[in-house]
Structures are given as structure tokens and as C-alpha cells.
Amino acid sequence: NATVGKADYRRQLVTNQSARCLSAYLYSAAGCGESTTDLAWDGHGLIVDYGNILAESTRYTPTDQLITADLDLLRLHQERMRQNTFAQACFHHQRELETFDTVRMAPLKDPRPCPRVQPVPTRFPYVPGASDQRDERCAEVFNIQVQGLATRLRATGLKTLVLGVSGGLDSTHALLVCC
């Protein structure tokens, strides 16, 4: 049922669950005309992929709606394979795939033009658009590199570090990490 502030709460809930579970989350609420009681329904629909809202319906419309989005299921699969918590599921998934029957089909000849991928892929998908988030991400990457180098130096027992600096961007960045 619809209550004040519930849509924002729902957006947070669905995006957080999708990100936490490394999954796509499709949400559809009852809409106008789906109840004869005194409750109000907003018909809210969401398509969320890995914590990102790809499509959202307009709430409180008098007619049915359809929202669509392209989900990158292969990316979700790859992300899950990188997480230790999904390791057992990975082996189970492989066994399940081996039981599938493969049916070969000729490509469909559809006269309609191929729909444009939605959402349109961004030029730099791993770089946040907001400057404060981008600064935080860059600082995190830098600190990971510093920590990795420090850990490696401790593990090898090296007391000195030799770095050749050419003046280019890569060696300048390496120098900053070493400092």
C-alpha cells in the first residue's frame, strides 16, 4: 500500500538488496484498480541492476505501464565468481549447466531495427560522475596501491626501493605511491 515516504524507502531497500546480493532486482507494486478496499496502491515498478536503478515507473497512473531495461547478467555472474561467498554456488551452477540440453536454431530474421541498448553505456563506467565520489574513489585506489606496495616490501624484507622516473604519468604516479 502507498504511504508517505514509502517510495524513497523502497528505492533504498531495492537498490541496497540488489547491490548486497550482486543481483538484478525487479519490483512491481499493485496499481490503480487492483484493490476494492480503502487502501491506495501506487503501481511503483523498479528495475535495478547491481544497485543501480535502470528503469522506474511513474507512480499513481490510471493505466497500466511497462518498463524495460537491459540487464547485464554476464557481469553479475562474473562479479559473483569474484566473491568468496558465491564460490559454492559457482560449482553448483557449473553442474547445473552440464545438465542443460542445447538446441541450435537459425538466427531470426526480424525486419524491425534492433532496439538501442538501455541504458546507454557510459564512456567511463567505473569512474563516478560526481566529483566528490570520484575524488573518494581515486583516493581509495591510491591507498590500495600504497598498501599493496608496503605489504610487498615488508614481505620481501627489502629496506631500499629503486624507482626509475622518466617524467611520464606512469612513473610520476609510481613515485607518488612510493612516497
PDB file of C-alpha atoms in Angstrom:
ATOM      1  CA  ASN A   1       0.000   0.000   0.000  1.00  0.00           C
ATOM      2  CA  ALA A   2       1.079   3.586  -0.570  1.00  0.00           C
ATOM      3  CA  THR A   3       2.207   5.715   2.359  1.00  0.00           C
ATOM      4  CA  VAL A   4       4.155   8.961   2.577  1.00  0.00           C
ATOM      5  CA  GLY A   5       7.872   8.359   2.113  1.00  0.00           C
ATOM      6  CA  LYS A   6       7.466   4.719   1.143  1.00  0.00           C
ATOM      7  CA  ALA A   7       8.734   5.180  -2.424  1.00  0.00           C
ATOM      8  CA  ASP A   8      12.089   6.529  -1.214  1.00  0.00           C
ATOM      9  CA  TYR A   9      12.346   3.757   1.353  1.00  0.00           C
ATOM     10  CA  ARG A  10      11.503   1.194  -1.337  1.00  0.00           C
ATOM     11  CA  ARG A  11      14.146   2.601  -3.713  1.00  0.00           C
ATOM     12  CA  GLN A  12      16.782   2.343  -0.975  1.00  0.00           C
ATOM     13  CA  LEU A  13      15.672  -1.148   0.009  1.00  0.00           C
ATOM     14  CA  VAL A  14      15.696  -2.496  -3.550  1.00  0.00           C
ATOM     15  CA  THR A  15      18.988  -0.852  -4.578  1.00  0.00           C
ATOM     16  CA  ASN A  16      20.741  -1.974  -1.383  1.00  0.00           C
ATOM     17  CA  GLN A  17      19.450  -5.537  -1.714  1.00  0.00           C
ATOM     18  CA  SER A  18      20.494  -5.681  -5.363  1.00  0.00           C
ATOM     19  CA  ALA A  19      23.989  -4.403  -4.545  1.00  0.00           C
ATOM     20  CA  ARG A  20      24.385  -6.661  -1.497  1.00  0.00           C
ATOM     21  CA  CYS A  21      23.302  -9.785  -3.380  1.00  0.00           C
ATOM     22  CA  LEU A  22      25.136  -8.871  -6.611  1.00  0.00           C
ATOM     23  CA  SER A  23      21.866  -9.299  -8.435  1.00  0.00           C
ATOM     24  CA  ALA A  24      19.191  -7.783 -10.580  1.00  0.00           C
ATOM     25  CA  TYR A  25      16.025  -6.873  -8.708  1.00  0.00           C
ATOM     26  CA  LEU A  26      12.688  -6.324 -10.424  1.00  0.00           C
ATOM     27  CA  TYR A  27       9.979  -4.825  -8.238  1.00  0.00           C
ATOM     28  CA  SER A  28       6.335  -4.343  -9.152  1.00  0.00           C
ATOM     29  CA  ALA A  29       3.667  -2.995  -6.797  1.00  0.00           C
ATOM     30  CA  ALA A  30      -0.081  -3.250  -7.214  1.00  0.00           C
ATOM     31  CA  GLY A  31      -1.519  -0.329  -9.141  1.00  0.00           C
ATOM     32  CA  CYS A  32      -4.718   1.600  -9.636  1.00  0.00           C
ATOM     33  CA  GLY A  33      -7.779  -0.627  -9.783  1.00  0.00           C
ATOM     34  CA  GLU A  34      -6.112  -3.654  -8.221  1.00  0.00           C
ATOM     35  CA  SER A  35      -7.986  -3.342  -4.947  1.00  0.00           C
ATOM     36  CA  THR A  36     -11.540  -2.563  -3.897  1.00  0.00           C
ATOM     37  CA  THR A  37     -10.544  -1.770  -0.309  1.00  0.00           C
ATOM     38  CA  ASP A  38      -9.762   1.628   1.152  1.00  0.00           C
ATOM     39  CA  LEU A  39      -6.017   1.151   0.588  1.00  0.00           C
ATOM     40  CA  ALA A  40      -4.174   3.116  -2.093  1.00  0.00           C
ATOM     41  CA  TRP A  41      -1.650   1.455  -4.386  1.00  0.00           C
ATOM     42  CA  ASP A  42       0.929   3.395  -6.354  1.00  0.00           C
ATOM     43  CA  GLY A  43       1.877   0.910  -9.099  1.00  0.00           C
ATOM     44  CA  HIS A  44       5.547   1.537  -8.433  1.00  0.00           C
ATOM     45  CA  GLY A  45       7.899  -0.500 -10.607  1.00  0.00           C
ATOM     46  CA  LEU A  46      11.692  -0.680 -10.462  1.00  0.00           C
ATOM     47  CA  ILE A  47      14.370  -2.474 -12.424  1.00  0.00           C
ATOM     48  CA  VAL A  48      17.658  -2.421 -10.519  1.00  0.00           C
ATOM     49  CA  ASP A  49      20.952  -3.946 -11.631  1.00  0.00           C
ATOM     50  CA  TYR A  50      23.797  -4.327  -9.109  1.00  0.00           C
ATOM     51  CA  GLY A  51      22.475  -1.449  -7.025  1.00  0.00           C
ATOM     52  CA  ASN A  52      21.755   0.902  -9.949  1.00  0.00           C
ATOM     53  CA  ILE A  53      18.209   1.891 -10.896  1.00  0.00           C
ATOM     54  CA  LEU A  54      17.880   1.266 -14.637  1.00  0.00           C
ATOM     55  CA  ALA A  55      14.160   1.939 -15.013  1.00  0.00           C
ATOM     56  CA  GLU A  56      11.367   3.236 -12.809  1.00  0.00           C
ATOM     57  CA  SER A  57       7.659   3.558 -13.485  1.00  0.00           C
ATOM     58  CA  THR A  58       5.567   6.628 -12.855  1.00  0.00           C
ATOM     59  CA  ARG A  59       3.529   6.184  -9.705  1.00  0.00           C
ATOM     60  CA  TYR A  60      -0.251   6.682  -9.388  1.00  0.00           C
ATOM     61  CA  THR A  61      -1.069   6.403 -13.089  1.00  0.00           C
ATOM     62  CA  PRO A  62      -4.630   5.387 -14.052  1.00  0.00           C
ATOM     63  CA  THR A  63      -3.398   2.937 -16.711  1.00  0.00           C
ATOM     64  CA  ASP A  64      -1.010   0.010 -16.852  1.00  0.00           C
ATOM     65  CA  GLN A  65       2.666   0.653 -17.515  1.00  0.00           C
ATOM     66  CA  LEU A  66       5.539  -1.321 -18.918  1.00  0.00           C
ATOM     67  CA  ILE A  67       9.136  -0.524 -18.068  1.00  0.00           C
ATOM     68  CA  THR A  68      12.097  -2.205 -19.713  1.00  0.00           C
ATOM     69  CA  ALA A  69      15.846  -2.225 -19.265  1.00  0.00           C
ATOM     70  CA  ASP A  70      18.789  -4.282 -20.423  1.00  0.00           C
ATOM     71  CA  LEU A  71      20.355  -6.317 -17.624  1.00  0.00           C
ATOM     72  CA  ASP A  72      23.990  -7.351 -17.851  1.00  0.00           C
ATOM     73  CA  LEU A  73      23.596 -10.853 -16.435  1.00  0.00           C
ATOM     74  CA  LEU A  74      27.087 -11.875 -17.519  1.00  0.00           C
ATOM     75  CA  ARG A  75      28.560  -9.035 -15.430  1.00  0.00           C
ATOM     76  CA  LEU A  76      26.536 -10.164 -12.415  1.00  0.00           C
ATOM     77  CA  HIS A  77      27.752 -13.716 -12.995  1.00  0.00           C
ATOM     78  CA  GLN A  78      31.380 -12.536 -13.190  1.00  0.00           C
ATOM     79  CA  GLU A  79      31.017 -10.374 -10.065  1.00  0.00           C
ATOM     80  CA  ARG A  80      29.630 -13.336  -8.142  1.00  0.00           C
ATOM     81  CA  MET A  81      32.507 -15.545  -9.274  1.00  0.00           C
ATOM     82  CA  ARG A  82      34.933 -12.990  -7.779  1.00  0.00           C
ATOM     83  CA  GLN A  83      33.219 -13.117  -4.382  1.00  0.00           C
ATOM     84  CA  ASN A  84      34.156 -15.903  -1.986  1.00  0.00           C
ATOM     85  CA  THR A  85      30.590 -16.069  -0.703  1.00  0.00           C
ATOM     86  CA  PHE A  86      29.398 -17.305  -4.084  1.00  0.00           C
ATOM     87  CA  ALA A  87      32.139 -19.930  -4.621  1.00  0.00           C
ATOM     88  CA  GLN A  88      29.914 -22.872  -3.709  1.00  0.00           C
ATOM     89  CA  ALA A  89      27.147 -21.539  -5.914  1.00  0.00           C
ATOM     90  CA  CYS A  90      29.645 -21.312  -8.772  1.00  0.00           C
ATOM     91  CA  PHE A  91      30.391 -25.032  -8.614  1.00  0.00           C
ATOM     92  CA  HIS A  92      26.684 -25.821  -8.305  1.00  0.00           C
ATOM     93  CA  HIS A  93      25.963 -23.584 -11.296  1.00  0.00           C
ATOM     94  CA  GLN A  94      28.567 -25.420 -13.384  1.00  0.00           C
ATOM     95  CA  ARG A  95      26.961 -28.776 -12.571  1.00  0.00           C
ATOM     96  CA  GLU A  96      23.550 -27.371 -13.488  1.00  0.00           C
ATOM     97  CA  LEU A  97      24.851 -26.085 -16.825  1.00  0.00           C
ATOM     98  CA  GLU A  98      26.136 -29.536 -17.697  1.00  0.00           C
ATOM     99  CA  THR A  99      22.591 -30.919 -17.447  1.00  0.00           C
ATOM    100  CA  PHE A 100      21.107 -28.439 -19.930  1.00  0.00           C
ATOM    101  CA  ASP A 101      20.159 -29.571 -23.411  1.00  0.00           C
ATOM    102  CA  THR A 102      21.386 -27.333 -26.214  1.00  0.00           C
ATOM    103  CA  VAL A 103      19.006 -26.566 -29.055  1.00  0.00           C
ATOM    104  CA  ARG A 104      20.595 -24.985 -32.137  1.00  0.00           C
ATOM    105  CA  MET A 105      18.432 -22.505 -34.017  1.00  0.00           C
ATOM    106  CA  ALA A 106      18.886 -20.440 -37.143  1.00  0.00           C
ATOM    107  CA  PRO A 107      19.069 -16.702 -36.444  1.00  0.00           C
ATOM    108  CA  LEU A 108      15.704 -14.977 -36.542  1.00  0.00           C
ATOM    109  CA  LYS A 109      15.141 -12.603 -39.419  1.00  0.00           C
ATOM    110  CA  ASP A 110      13.385  -9.652 -37.884  1.00  0.00           C
ATOM    111  CA  PRO A 111      12.664  -6.666 -40.153  1.00  0.00           C
ATOM    112  CA  ARG A 112      12.485  -4.326 -37.182  1.00  0.00           C
ATOM    113  CA  PRO A 113      15.649  -2.420 -36.286  1.00  0.00           C
ATOM    114  CA  CYS A 114      17.487  -3.611 -33.231  1.00  0.00           C
ATOM    115  CA  PRO A 115      16.458  -1.552 -30.197  1.00  0.00           C
ATOM    116  CA  ARG A 116      19.090   0.661 -28.676  1.00  0.00           C
ATOM    117  CA  VAL A 117      20.704  -0.745 -25.562  1.00  0.00           C
ATOM    118  CA  GLN A 118      19.212   0.808 -22.438  1.00  0.00           C
ATOM    119  CA  PRO A 119      20.743   2.340 -20.521  1.00  0.00           C
ATOM    120  CA  VAL A 120      23.321   3.727 -22.921  1.00  0.00           C
ATOM    121  CA  PRO A 121      26.728   2.583 -21.652  1.00  0.00           C
ATOM    122  CA  THR A 122      28.757   5.390 -20.160  1.00  0.00           C
ATOM    123  CA  ARG A 123      32.174   6.268 -21.523  1.00  0.00           C
ATOM    124  CA  PHE A 124      33.887   5.625 -18.197  1.00  0.00           C
ATOM    125  CA  PRO A 125      31.657   3.108 -16.374  1.00  0.00           C
ATOM    126  CA  TYR A 126      33.932   2.737 -13.340  1.00  0.00           C
ATOM    127  CA  VAL A 127      34.504   6.457 -12.793  1.00  0.00           C
ATOM    128  CA  PRO A 128      31.767   8.198 -10.793  1.00  0.00           C
ATOM    129  CA  GLY A 129      30.314  11.316 -12.394  1.00  0.00           C
ATOM    130  CA  ALA A 130      30.037  13.311  -9.162  1.00  0.00           C
ATOM    131  CA  SER A 131      33.345  14.975  -8.281  1.00  0.00           C
ATOM    132  CA  ASP A 132      33.165  14.142  -4.561  1.00  0.00           C
ATOM    133  CA  GLN A 133      32.533  10.457  -5.315  1.00  0.00           C
ATOM    134  CA  ARG A 134      35.268  10.484  -7.968  1.00  0.00           C
ATOM    135  CA  ASP A 135      37.750  12.025  -5.501  1.00  0.00           C
ATOM    136  CA  GLU A 136      36.842   9.406  -2.901  1.00  0.00           C
ATOM    137  CA  ARG A 137      37.241   6.589  -5.464  1.00  0.00           C
ATOM    138  CA  CYS A 138      40.633   7.914  -6.635  1.00  0.00           C
ATOM    139  CA  ALA A 139      41.839   8.219  -3.038  1.00  0.00           C
ATOM    140  CA  GLU A 140      40.730   4.650  -2.370  1.00  0.00           C
ATOM    141  CA  VAL A 141      42.564   3.335  -5.460  1.00  0.00           C
ATOM    142  CA  PHE A 142      45.687   5.263  -4.442  1.00  0.00           C
ATOM    143  CA  ASN A 143      45.548   3.935  -0.865  1.00  0.00           C
ATOM    144  CA  ILE A 144      45.108   0.379  -2.145  1.00  0.00           C
ATOM    145  CA  GLN A 145      48.256   0.794  -4.252  1.00  0.00           C
ATOM    146  CA  VAL A 146      50.204   2.258  -1.314  1.00  0.00           C
ATOM    147  CA  GLN A 147      49.062  -0.547   0.994  1.00  0.00           C
ATOM    148  CA  GLY A 148      49.907  -3.189  -1.621  1.00  0.00           C
ATOM    149  CA  LEU A 149      53.422  -1.827  -2.107  1.00  0.00           C
ATOM    150  CA  ALA A 150      54.022  -1.529   1.653  1.00  0.00           C
ATOM    151  CA  THR A 151      52.823  -5.100   2.212  1.00  0.00           C
ATOM    152  CA  ARG A 152      55.073  -6.374  -0.572  1.00  0.00           C
ATOM    153  CA  LEU A 153      58.114  -4.543   0.806  1.00  0.00           C
ATOM    154  CA  ARG A 154      57.508  -5.948   4.300  1.00  0.00           C
ATOM    155  CA  ALA A 155      57.028  -9.467   2.925  1.00  0.00           C
ATOM    156  CA  THR A 156      60.259  -9.386   0.905  1.00  0.00           C
ATOM    157  CA  GLY A 157      62.278  -7.728   3.660  1.00  0.00           C
ATOM    158  CA  LEU A 158      63.636  -5.057   1.304  1.00  0.00           C
ATOM    159  CA  LYS A 159      64.948  -1.953   3.044  1.00  0.00           C
ATOM    160  CA  THR A 160      65.504   0.180  -0.061  1.00  0.00           C
ATOM    161  CA  LEU A 161      63.469   0.813  -3.159  1.00  0.00           C
ATOM    162  CA  VAL A 162      64.834   1.819  -6.561  1.00  0.00           C
ATOM    163  CA  LEU A 163      62.471   3.574  -8.939  1.00  0.00           C
ATOM    164  CA  GLY A 164      63.274   4.892 -12.402  1.00  0.00           C
ATOM    165  CA  VAL A 165      61.400   8.100 -13.147  1.00  0.00           C
ATOM    166  CA  SER A 166      61.020   9.240 -16.753  1.00  0.00           C
ATOM    167  CA  GLY A 167      58.749  12.184 -16.072  1.00  0.00           C
ATOM    168  CA  GLY A 168      55.756  10.495 -17.692  1.00  0.00           C
ATOM    169  CA  LEU A 169      52.419   9.980 -15.995  1.00  0.00           C
ATOM    170  CA  ASP A 170      53.022   6.335 -15.043  1.00  0.00           C
ATOM    171  CA  SER A 171      56.370   6.909 -13.366  1.00  0.00           C
ATOM    172  CA  THR A 172      55.101  10.084 -11.692  1.00  0.00           C
ATOM    173  CA  HIS A 173      52.204   8.111 -10.234  1.00  0.00           C
ATOM    174  CA  ALA A 174      54.587   5.333  -9.135  1.00  0.00           C
ATOM    175  CA  LEU A 175      56.736   7.963  -7.386  1.00  0.00           C
ATOM    176  CA  LEU A 176      53.696   9.313  -5.532  1.00  0.00           C
ATOM    177  CA  VAL A 177      52.747   5.792  -4.403  1.00  0.00           C
ATOM    178  CA  CYS A 178      56.297   5.207  -3.123  1.00  0.00           C
ATOM    179  CA  CYS A 179      56.291   8.419  -1.097  1.00  0.00           C
TER     180      CYS A 179
END
